[in-house]
Coordinates of C-alpha atoms in Angstrom, one line a residue:
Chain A
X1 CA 9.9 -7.5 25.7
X2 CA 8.7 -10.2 23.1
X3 CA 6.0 -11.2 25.9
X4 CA 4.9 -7.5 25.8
X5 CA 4.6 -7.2 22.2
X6 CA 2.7 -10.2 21.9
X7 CA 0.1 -8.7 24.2
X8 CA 0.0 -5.9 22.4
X9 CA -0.5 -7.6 19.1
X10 CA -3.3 -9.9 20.5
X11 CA -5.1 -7.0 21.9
X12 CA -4.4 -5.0 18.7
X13 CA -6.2 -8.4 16.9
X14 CA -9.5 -8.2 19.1
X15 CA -9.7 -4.1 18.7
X16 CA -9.6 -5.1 14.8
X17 CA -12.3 -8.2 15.6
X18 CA -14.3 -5.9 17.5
X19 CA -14.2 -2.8 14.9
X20 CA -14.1 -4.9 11.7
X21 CA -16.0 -8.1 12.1
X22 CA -19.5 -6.9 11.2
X23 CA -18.0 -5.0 7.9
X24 CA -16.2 -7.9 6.7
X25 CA -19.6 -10.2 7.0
X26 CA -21.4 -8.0 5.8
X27 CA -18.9 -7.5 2.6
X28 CA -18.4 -11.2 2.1
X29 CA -22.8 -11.5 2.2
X30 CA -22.5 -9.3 -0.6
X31 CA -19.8 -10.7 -2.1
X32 CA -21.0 -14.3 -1.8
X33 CA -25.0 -13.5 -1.6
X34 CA -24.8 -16.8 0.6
X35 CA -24.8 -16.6 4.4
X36 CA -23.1 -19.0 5.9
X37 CA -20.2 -18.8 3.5
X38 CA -20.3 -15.4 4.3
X39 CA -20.1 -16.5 7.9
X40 CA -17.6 -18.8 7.3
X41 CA -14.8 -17.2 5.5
X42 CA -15.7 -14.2 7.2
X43 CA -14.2 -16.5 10.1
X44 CA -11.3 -17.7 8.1
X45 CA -10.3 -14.2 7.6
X46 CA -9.6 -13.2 10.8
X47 CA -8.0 -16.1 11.7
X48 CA -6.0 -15.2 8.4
X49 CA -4.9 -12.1 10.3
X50 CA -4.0 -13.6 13.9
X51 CA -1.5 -15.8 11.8
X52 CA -0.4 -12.6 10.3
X53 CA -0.6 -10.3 13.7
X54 CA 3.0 -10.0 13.9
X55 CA 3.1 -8.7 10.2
X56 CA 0.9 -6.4 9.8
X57 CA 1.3 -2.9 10.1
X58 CA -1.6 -1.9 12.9
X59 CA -0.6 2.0 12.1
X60 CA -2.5 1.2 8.8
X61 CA -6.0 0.4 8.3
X62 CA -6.8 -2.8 8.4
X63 CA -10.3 -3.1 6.9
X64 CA -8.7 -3.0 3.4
X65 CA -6.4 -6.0 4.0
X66 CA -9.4 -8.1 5.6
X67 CA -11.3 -7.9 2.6
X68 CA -8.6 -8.4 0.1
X69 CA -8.2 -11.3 1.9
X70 CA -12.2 -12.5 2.4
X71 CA -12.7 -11.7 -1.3
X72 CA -9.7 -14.0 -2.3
X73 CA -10.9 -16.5 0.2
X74 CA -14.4 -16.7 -1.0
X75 CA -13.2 -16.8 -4.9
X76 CA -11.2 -20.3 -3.6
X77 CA -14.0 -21.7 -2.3
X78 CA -16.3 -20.5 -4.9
X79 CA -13.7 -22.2 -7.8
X80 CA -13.8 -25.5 -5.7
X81 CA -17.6 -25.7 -4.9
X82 CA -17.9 -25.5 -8.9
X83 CA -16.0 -28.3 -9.4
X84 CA -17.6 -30.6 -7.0
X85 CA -20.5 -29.5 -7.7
X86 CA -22.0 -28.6 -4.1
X87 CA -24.6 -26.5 -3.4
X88 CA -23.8 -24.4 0.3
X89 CA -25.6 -26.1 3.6
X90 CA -28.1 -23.5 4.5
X91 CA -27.6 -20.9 7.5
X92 CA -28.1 -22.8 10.9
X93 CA -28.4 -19.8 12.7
X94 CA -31.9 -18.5 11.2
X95 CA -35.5 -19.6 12.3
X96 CA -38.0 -20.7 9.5
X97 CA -39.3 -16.8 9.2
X98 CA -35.6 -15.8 9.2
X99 CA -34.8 -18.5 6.3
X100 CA -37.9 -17.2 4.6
X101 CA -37.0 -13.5 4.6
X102 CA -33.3 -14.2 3.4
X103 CA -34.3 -16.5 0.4
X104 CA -36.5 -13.5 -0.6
X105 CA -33.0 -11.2 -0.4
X106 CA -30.8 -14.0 -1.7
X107 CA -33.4 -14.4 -5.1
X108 CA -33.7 -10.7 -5.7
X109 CA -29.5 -10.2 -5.4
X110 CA -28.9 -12.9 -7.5
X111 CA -29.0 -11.0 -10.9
X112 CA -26.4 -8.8 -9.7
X113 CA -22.6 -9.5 -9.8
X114 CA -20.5 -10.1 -7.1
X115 CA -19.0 -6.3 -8.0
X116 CA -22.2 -5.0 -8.2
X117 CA -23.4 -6.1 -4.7
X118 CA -20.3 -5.6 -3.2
X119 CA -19.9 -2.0 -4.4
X120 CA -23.4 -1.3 -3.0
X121 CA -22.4 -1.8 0.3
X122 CA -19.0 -1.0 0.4
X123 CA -19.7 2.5 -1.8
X124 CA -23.2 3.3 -0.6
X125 CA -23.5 1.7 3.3
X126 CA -19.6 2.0 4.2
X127 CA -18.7 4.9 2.7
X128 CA -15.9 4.1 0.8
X129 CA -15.3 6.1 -2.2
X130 CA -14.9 4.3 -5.8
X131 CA -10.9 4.4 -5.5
X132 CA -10.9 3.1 -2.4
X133 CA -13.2 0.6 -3.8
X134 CA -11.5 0.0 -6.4
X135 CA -8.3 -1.0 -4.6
X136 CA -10.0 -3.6 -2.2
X137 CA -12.2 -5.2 -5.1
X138 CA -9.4 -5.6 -7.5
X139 CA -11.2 -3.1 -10.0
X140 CA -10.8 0.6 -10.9
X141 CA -12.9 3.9 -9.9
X142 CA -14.6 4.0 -12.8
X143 CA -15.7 0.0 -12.8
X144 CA -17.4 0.8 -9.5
X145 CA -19.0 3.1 -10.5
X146 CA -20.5 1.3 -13.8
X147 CA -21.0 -1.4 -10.8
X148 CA -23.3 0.6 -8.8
X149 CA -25.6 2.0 -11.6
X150 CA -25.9 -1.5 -13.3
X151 CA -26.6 -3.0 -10.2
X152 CA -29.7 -0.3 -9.4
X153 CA -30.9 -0.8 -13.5
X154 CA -31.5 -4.7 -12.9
X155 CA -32.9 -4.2 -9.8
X156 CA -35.6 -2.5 -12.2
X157 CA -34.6 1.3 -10.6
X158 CA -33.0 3.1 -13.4
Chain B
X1 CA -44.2 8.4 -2.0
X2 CA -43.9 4.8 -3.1
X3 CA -40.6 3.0 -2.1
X4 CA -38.5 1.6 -5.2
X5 CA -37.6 -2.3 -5.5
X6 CA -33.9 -1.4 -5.5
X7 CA -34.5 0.7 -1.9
X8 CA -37.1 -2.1 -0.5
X9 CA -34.5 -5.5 -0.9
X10 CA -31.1 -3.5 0.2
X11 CA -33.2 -2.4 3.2
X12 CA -34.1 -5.6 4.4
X13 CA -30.8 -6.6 3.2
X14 CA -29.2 -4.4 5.8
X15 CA -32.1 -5.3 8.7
X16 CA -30.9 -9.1 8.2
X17 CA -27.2 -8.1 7.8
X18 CA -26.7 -5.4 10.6
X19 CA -28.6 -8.1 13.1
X20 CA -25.9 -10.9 12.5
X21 CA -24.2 -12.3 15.7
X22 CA -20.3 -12.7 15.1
X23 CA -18.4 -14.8 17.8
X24 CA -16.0 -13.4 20.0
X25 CA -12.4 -12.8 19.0
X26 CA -11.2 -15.7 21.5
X27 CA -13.4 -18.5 20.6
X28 CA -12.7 -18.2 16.8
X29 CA -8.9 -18.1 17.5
X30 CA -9.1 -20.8 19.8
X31 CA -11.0 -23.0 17.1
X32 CA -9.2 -22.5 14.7
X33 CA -5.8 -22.8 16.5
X34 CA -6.8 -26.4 18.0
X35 CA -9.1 -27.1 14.6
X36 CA -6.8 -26.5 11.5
X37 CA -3.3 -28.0 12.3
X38 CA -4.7 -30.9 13.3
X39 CA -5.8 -31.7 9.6
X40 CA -2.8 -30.1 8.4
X41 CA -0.7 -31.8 9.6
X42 CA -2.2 -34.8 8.6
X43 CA -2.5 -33.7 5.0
X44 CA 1.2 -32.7 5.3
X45 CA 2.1 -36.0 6.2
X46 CA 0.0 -37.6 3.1
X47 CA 1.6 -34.8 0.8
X48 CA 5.4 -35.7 2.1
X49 CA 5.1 -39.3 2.6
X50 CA 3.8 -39.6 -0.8
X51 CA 6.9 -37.6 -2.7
X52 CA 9.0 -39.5 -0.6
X53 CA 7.7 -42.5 -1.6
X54 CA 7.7 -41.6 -4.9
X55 CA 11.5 -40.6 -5.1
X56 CA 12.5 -44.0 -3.7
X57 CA 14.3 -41.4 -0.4
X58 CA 13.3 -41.0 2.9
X59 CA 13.4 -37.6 4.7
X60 CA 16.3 -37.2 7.6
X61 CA 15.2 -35.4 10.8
X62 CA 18.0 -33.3 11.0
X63 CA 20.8 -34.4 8.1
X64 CA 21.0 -32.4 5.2
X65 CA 23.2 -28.9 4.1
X66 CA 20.8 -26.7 4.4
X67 CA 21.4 -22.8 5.2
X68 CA 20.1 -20.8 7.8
X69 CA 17.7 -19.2 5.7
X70 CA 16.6 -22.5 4.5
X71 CA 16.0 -23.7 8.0
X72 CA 12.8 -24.5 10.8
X73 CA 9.1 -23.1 9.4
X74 CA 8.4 -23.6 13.2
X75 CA 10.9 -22.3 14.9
X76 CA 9.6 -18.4 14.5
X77 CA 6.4 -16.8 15.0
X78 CA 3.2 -18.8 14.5
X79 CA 4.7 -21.8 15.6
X80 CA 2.7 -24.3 16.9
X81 CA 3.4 -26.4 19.7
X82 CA 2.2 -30.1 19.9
X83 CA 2.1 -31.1 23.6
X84 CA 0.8 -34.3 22.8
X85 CA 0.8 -37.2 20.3
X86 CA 2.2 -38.5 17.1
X87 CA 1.1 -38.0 13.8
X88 CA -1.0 -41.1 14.1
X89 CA -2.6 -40.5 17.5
X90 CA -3.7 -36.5 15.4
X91 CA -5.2 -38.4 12.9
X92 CA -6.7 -41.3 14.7
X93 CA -10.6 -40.8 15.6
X94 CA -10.6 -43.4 18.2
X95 CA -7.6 -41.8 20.2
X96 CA -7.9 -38.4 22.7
X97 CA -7.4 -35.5 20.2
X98 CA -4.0 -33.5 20.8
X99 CA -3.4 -30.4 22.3
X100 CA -2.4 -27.7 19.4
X101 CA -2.0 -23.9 20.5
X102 CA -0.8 -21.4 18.9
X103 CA 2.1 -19.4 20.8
X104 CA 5.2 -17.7 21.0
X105 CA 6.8 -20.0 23.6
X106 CA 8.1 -23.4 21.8
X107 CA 6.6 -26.8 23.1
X108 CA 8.9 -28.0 25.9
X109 CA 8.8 -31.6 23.8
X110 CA 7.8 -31.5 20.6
X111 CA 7.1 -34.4 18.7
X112 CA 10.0 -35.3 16.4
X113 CA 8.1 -37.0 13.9
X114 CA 5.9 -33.8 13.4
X115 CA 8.5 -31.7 13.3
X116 CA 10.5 -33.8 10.6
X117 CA 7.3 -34.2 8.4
X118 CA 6.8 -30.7 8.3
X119 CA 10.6 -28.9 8.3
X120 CA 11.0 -31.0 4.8
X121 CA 14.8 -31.2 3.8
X122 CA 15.4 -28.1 1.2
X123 CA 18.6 -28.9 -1.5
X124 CA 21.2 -26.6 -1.6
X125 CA 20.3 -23.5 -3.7
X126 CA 16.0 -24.0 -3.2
X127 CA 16.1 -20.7 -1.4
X128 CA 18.1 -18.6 -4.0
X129 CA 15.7 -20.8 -7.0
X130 CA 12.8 -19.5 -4.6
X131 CA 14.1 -16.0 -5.0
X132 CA 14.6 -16.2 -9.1
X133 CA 11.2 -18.0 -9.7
X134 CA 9.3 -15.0 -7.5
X135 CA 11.4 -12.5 -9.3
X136 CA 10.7 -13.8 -12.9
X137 CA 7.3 -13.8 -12.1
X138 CA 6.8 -10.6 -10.8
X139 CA 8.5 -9.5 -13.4
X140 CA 6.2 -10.6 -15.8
X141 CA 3.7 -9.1 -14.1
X142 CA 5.2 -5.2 -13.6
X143 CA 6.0 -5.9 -17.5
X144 CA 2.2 -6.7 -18.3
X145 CA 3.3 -10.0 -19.6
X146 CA 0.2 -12.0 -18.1
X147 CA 0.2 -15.0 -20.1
X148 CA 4.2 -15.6 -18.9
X149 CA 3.1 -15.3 -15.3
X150 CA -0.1 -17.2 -15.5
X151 CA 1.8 -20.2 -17.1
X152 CA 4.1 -20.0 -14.1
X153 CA 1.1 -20.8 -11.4
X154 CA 0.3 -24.0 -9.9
X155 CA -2.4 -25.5 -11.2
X156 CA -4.3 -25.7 -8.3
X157 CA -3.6 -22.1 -7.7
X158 CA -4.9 -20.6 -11.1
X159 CA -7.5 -18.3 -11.9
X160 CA -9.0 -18.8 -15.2
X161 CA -6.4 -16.8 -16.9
X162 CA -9.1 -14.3 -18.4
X163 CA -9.9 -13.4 -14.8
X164 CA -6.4 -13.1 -13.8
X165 CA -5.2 -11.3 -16.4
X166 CA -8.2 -9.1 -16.0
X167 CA -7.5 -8.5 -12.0
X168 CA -4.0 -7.1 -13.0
X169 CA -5.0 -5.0 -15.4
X170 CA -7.2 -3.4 -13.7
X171 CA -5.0 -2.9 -10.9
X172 CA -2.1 -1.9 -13.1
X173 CA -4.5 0.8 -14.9
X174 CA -5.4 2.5 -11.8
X175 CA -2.3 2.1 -9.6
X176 CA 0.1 2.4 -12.2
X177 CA 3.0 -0.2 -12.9
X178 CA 3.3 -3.4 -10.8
X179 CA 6.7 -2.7 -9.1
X180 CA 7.6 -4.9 -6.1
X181 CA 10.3 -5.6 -3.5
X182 CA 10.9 -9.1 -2.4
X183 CA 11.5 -10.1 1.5
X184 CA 14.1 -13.0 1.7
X185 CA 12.7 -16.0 1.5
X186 CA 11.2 -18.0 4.7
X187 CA 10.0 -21.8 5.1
X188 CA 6.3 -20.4 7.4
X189 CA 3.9 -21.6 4.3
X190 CA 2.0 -23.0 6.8
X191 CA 1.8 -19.7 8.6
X192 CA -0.2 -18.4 5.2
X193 CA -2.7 -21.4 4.6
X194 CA -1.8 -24.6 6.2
X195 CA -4.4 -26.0 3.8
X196 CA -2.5 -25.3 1.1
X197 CA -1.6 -29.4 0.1
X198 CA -5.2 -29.7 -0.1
X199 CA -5.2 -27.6 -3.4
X200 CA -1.7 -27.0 -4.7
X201 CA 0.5 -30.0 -5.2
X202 CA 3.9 -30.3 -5.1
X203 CA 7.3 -31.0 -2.5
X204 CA 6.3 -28.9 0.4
X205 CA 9.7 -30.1 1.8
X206 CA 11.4 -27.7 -0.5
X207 CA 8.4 -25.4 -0.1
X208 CA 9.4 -21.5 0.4
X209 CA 7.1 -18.4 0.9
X210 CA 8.1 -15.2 -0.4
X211 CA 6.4 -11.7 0.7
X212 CA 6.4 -9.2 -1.9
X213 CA 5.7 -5.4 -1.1
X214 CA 4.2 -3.3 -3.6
X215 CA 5.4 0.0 -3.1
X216 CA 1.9 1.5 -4.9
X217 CA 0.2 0.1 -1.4
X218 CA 2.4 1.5 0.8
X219 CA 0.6 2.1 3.7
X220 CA -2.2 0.2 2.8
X221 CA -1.5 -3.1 4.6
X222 CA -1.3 -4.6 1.5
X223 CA 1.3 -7.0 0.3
X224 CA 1.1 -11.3 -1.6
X225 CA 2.5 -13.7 0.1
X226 CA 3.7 -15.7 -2.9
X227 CA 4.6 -19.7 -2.3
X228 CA 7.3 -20.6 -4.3
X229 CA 7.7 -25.0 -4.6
X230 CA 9.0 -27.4 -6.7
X231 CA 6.1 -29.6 -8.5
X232 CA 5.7 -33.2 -7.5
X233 CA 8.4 -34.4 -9.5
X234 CA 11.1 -32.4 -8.4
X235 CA 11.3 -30.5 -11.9
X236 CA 9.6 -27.4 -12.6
X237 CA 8.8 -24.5 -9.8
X238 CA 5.7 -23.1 -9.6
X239 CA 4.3 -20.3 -7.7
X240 CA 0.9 -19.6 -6.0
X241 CA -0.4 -16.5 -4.5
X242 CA -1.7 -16.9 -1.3
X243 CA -3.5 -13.3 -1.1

């Protein structure tokens, strides 16, 4: 019995992996506007959620909890990268035209907040609405919302 | 018509992002399962050794009152099992790195020194303190009283408290009031962030983690898992949300 549900939980895990993965990276790029953090916590969280397979409630979505998660990851790693003062290693996985491209991306994001970015692509390119936003980002509806048209004035599109 | 500077970077934004190669479910477990404890258990043993030293005790293997509540982080889900090796053949570079897996199945012989080092030796009454300390700051937080709660964090845990007291309000102002239900309390902080010695100091061997439910996120897989620990001295507890 025990033997069965652990199956079940492991395959439950790599259905989530397999659904989720891409949206978490791509929330934690935004989040972070740095790559291989991104890549790395993004890595963290999941393994976050195998130690917390037999927890959670697969019924439920489990998108929201993987970014509640990434979000508080990154802001950990963010607090202690501040105070030692380290700038993140590059991403290994890009050739020099790749590199080029990103640091082009990576300057032009960097006026916006972590919110702002973050709203962009879980609002505009996920589909989330503002509430459900809200809920995952640790803000309210109408925050998101001041996020997203903020982030589209200092981009210069008002 | 001419495409705008907002529309031209989040498109190659999302040409860059969409094209990003993830690993395969497997291979990340597998790293991190054979990756992580290894260091955490050697920063466990720094952490512990240190109190103990400190305190002028030594830890016993298996002595102690302690309740069943109280008892063996290891002995549930998420254990690990160390089929090979002592603490100081894990942290030795020279020496053949152990086997660490995660699993449901116990190790047939588990090291006794790791599992003393880690199983710590709870006093009588750390689970019901656990239980108050999480409650009283919980409580702070459903009554709005931020600054209470933030004093109550470990200081390697703490937002700055503008930030903190900013993410609750926000939350409380679109969800409503902060109520919670606490789950009794278990010894698996190493189950939530078996880095956590890294960052938060204080007697892991009287360590506790408490999961609180907020009904507002019912069904929404959301919940804090909220260690509860003495601080290195034995005197004040502190608390540090883990997510």
């Amino acid at each position: 019995m025990e033997v069965a549900i652990a199956r079940d939980t492991d395959i439950l895990f790599e259905r989530a992996f397999a659904q989720h993965w891409r949206d978490v990276f791509q929330f934690l790029l935004a989040w972070t506007n740095d790559w291989a953090s991104a890549e790395d916590i993004s890595q963290e969280a999941f393994a976050r959620l195998w130690a917390h397979r037999n927890r959670i409630d697969w019924q439920q979505p489990v998108l929201p909890w993987l970014i509640v998660t990434g979000r508080r990851l990154a802001n950990d790693r963010f607090r202690r990268l501040a105070r030692r003062i380290v700038a993140p290693p590059p991403p290994t996985s890009f050739d020099e035209s790749q590199h080029a491209r990103w640091m082009d991306v990576q300057a032009a994001l960097r006026d916006l907040s972590a919110l702002e970015r973050a709203a962009v692509v879980l609002v505009t390119f996920r589909g989330m609405s503002p509430t459900e936003a809200a809920l995952v980002l640790g803000s309210t509806p109408g925050g998101i919302r001041a996020a997203l048209s903020r982030g589209r004035q200092k981009l210069g599109d008002a | 018509m001419r495409e705008s500077r907002y529309d031209k970077v989040w498109r190659e934004w999302r040409s860059m992002a969409d094209n990003a190669s993830s690993p395969q479910a497997r291979r990340l477990v597998s790293r991190r399962s054979s990756g992580l404890p290894v260091g955490m258990l050697a920063t466990a043993a720094v952490v512990i050794a240190v109190v103990a030293l400190a305190s002028q005790r030594w830890w016993p293997v298996t002595t102690g009152s302690v309740s069943p509540s109280d008892s063996g982080p290891l002995a549930t889900e998420n254990s690990f099992s160390v089929s090979t090796g002592s603490m100081a053949q894990a942290s030795s570079s020279s020496s053949p790195a152990p086997s660490l897996s995660f699993g449901a199945s116990p190790s047939t012989q588990p090291s006794p020194q790791v599992t003393s080092i880690l199983s710590g030796t709870p006093q009588s009454g750390d689970s019901a303190m656990a239980t108050s300390v999480a409650t009283k700051y919980q409580t702070f937080i459903e009554q709005a009283d931020y600054s209470k709660a933030w004093a109550m964090i470990a200081p390697g845990c703490r937002l700055a408290y503008e930030e903190f007291a900013k993410d609750w309000t926000d939350t409380a102002s679109s969800w409503g009031p902060i109520t919670f239900t606490l789950q009794a309390p278990s010894r698996d902080w190493i189950g939530a962030d078996p880095n956590l010695p890294e960052r938060v100091s204080g007697d892991y061997g009287r360590a506790f983690l408490i999961v609180v439910d907020y009904p507002f996120t019912t069904q929404t897989n959301q919940w804090s898992n909220l260690l509860v620990l003495p601080d290195v001295a034995g005197t004040t507890w502190q608390v540090c949300n883990l997510r």
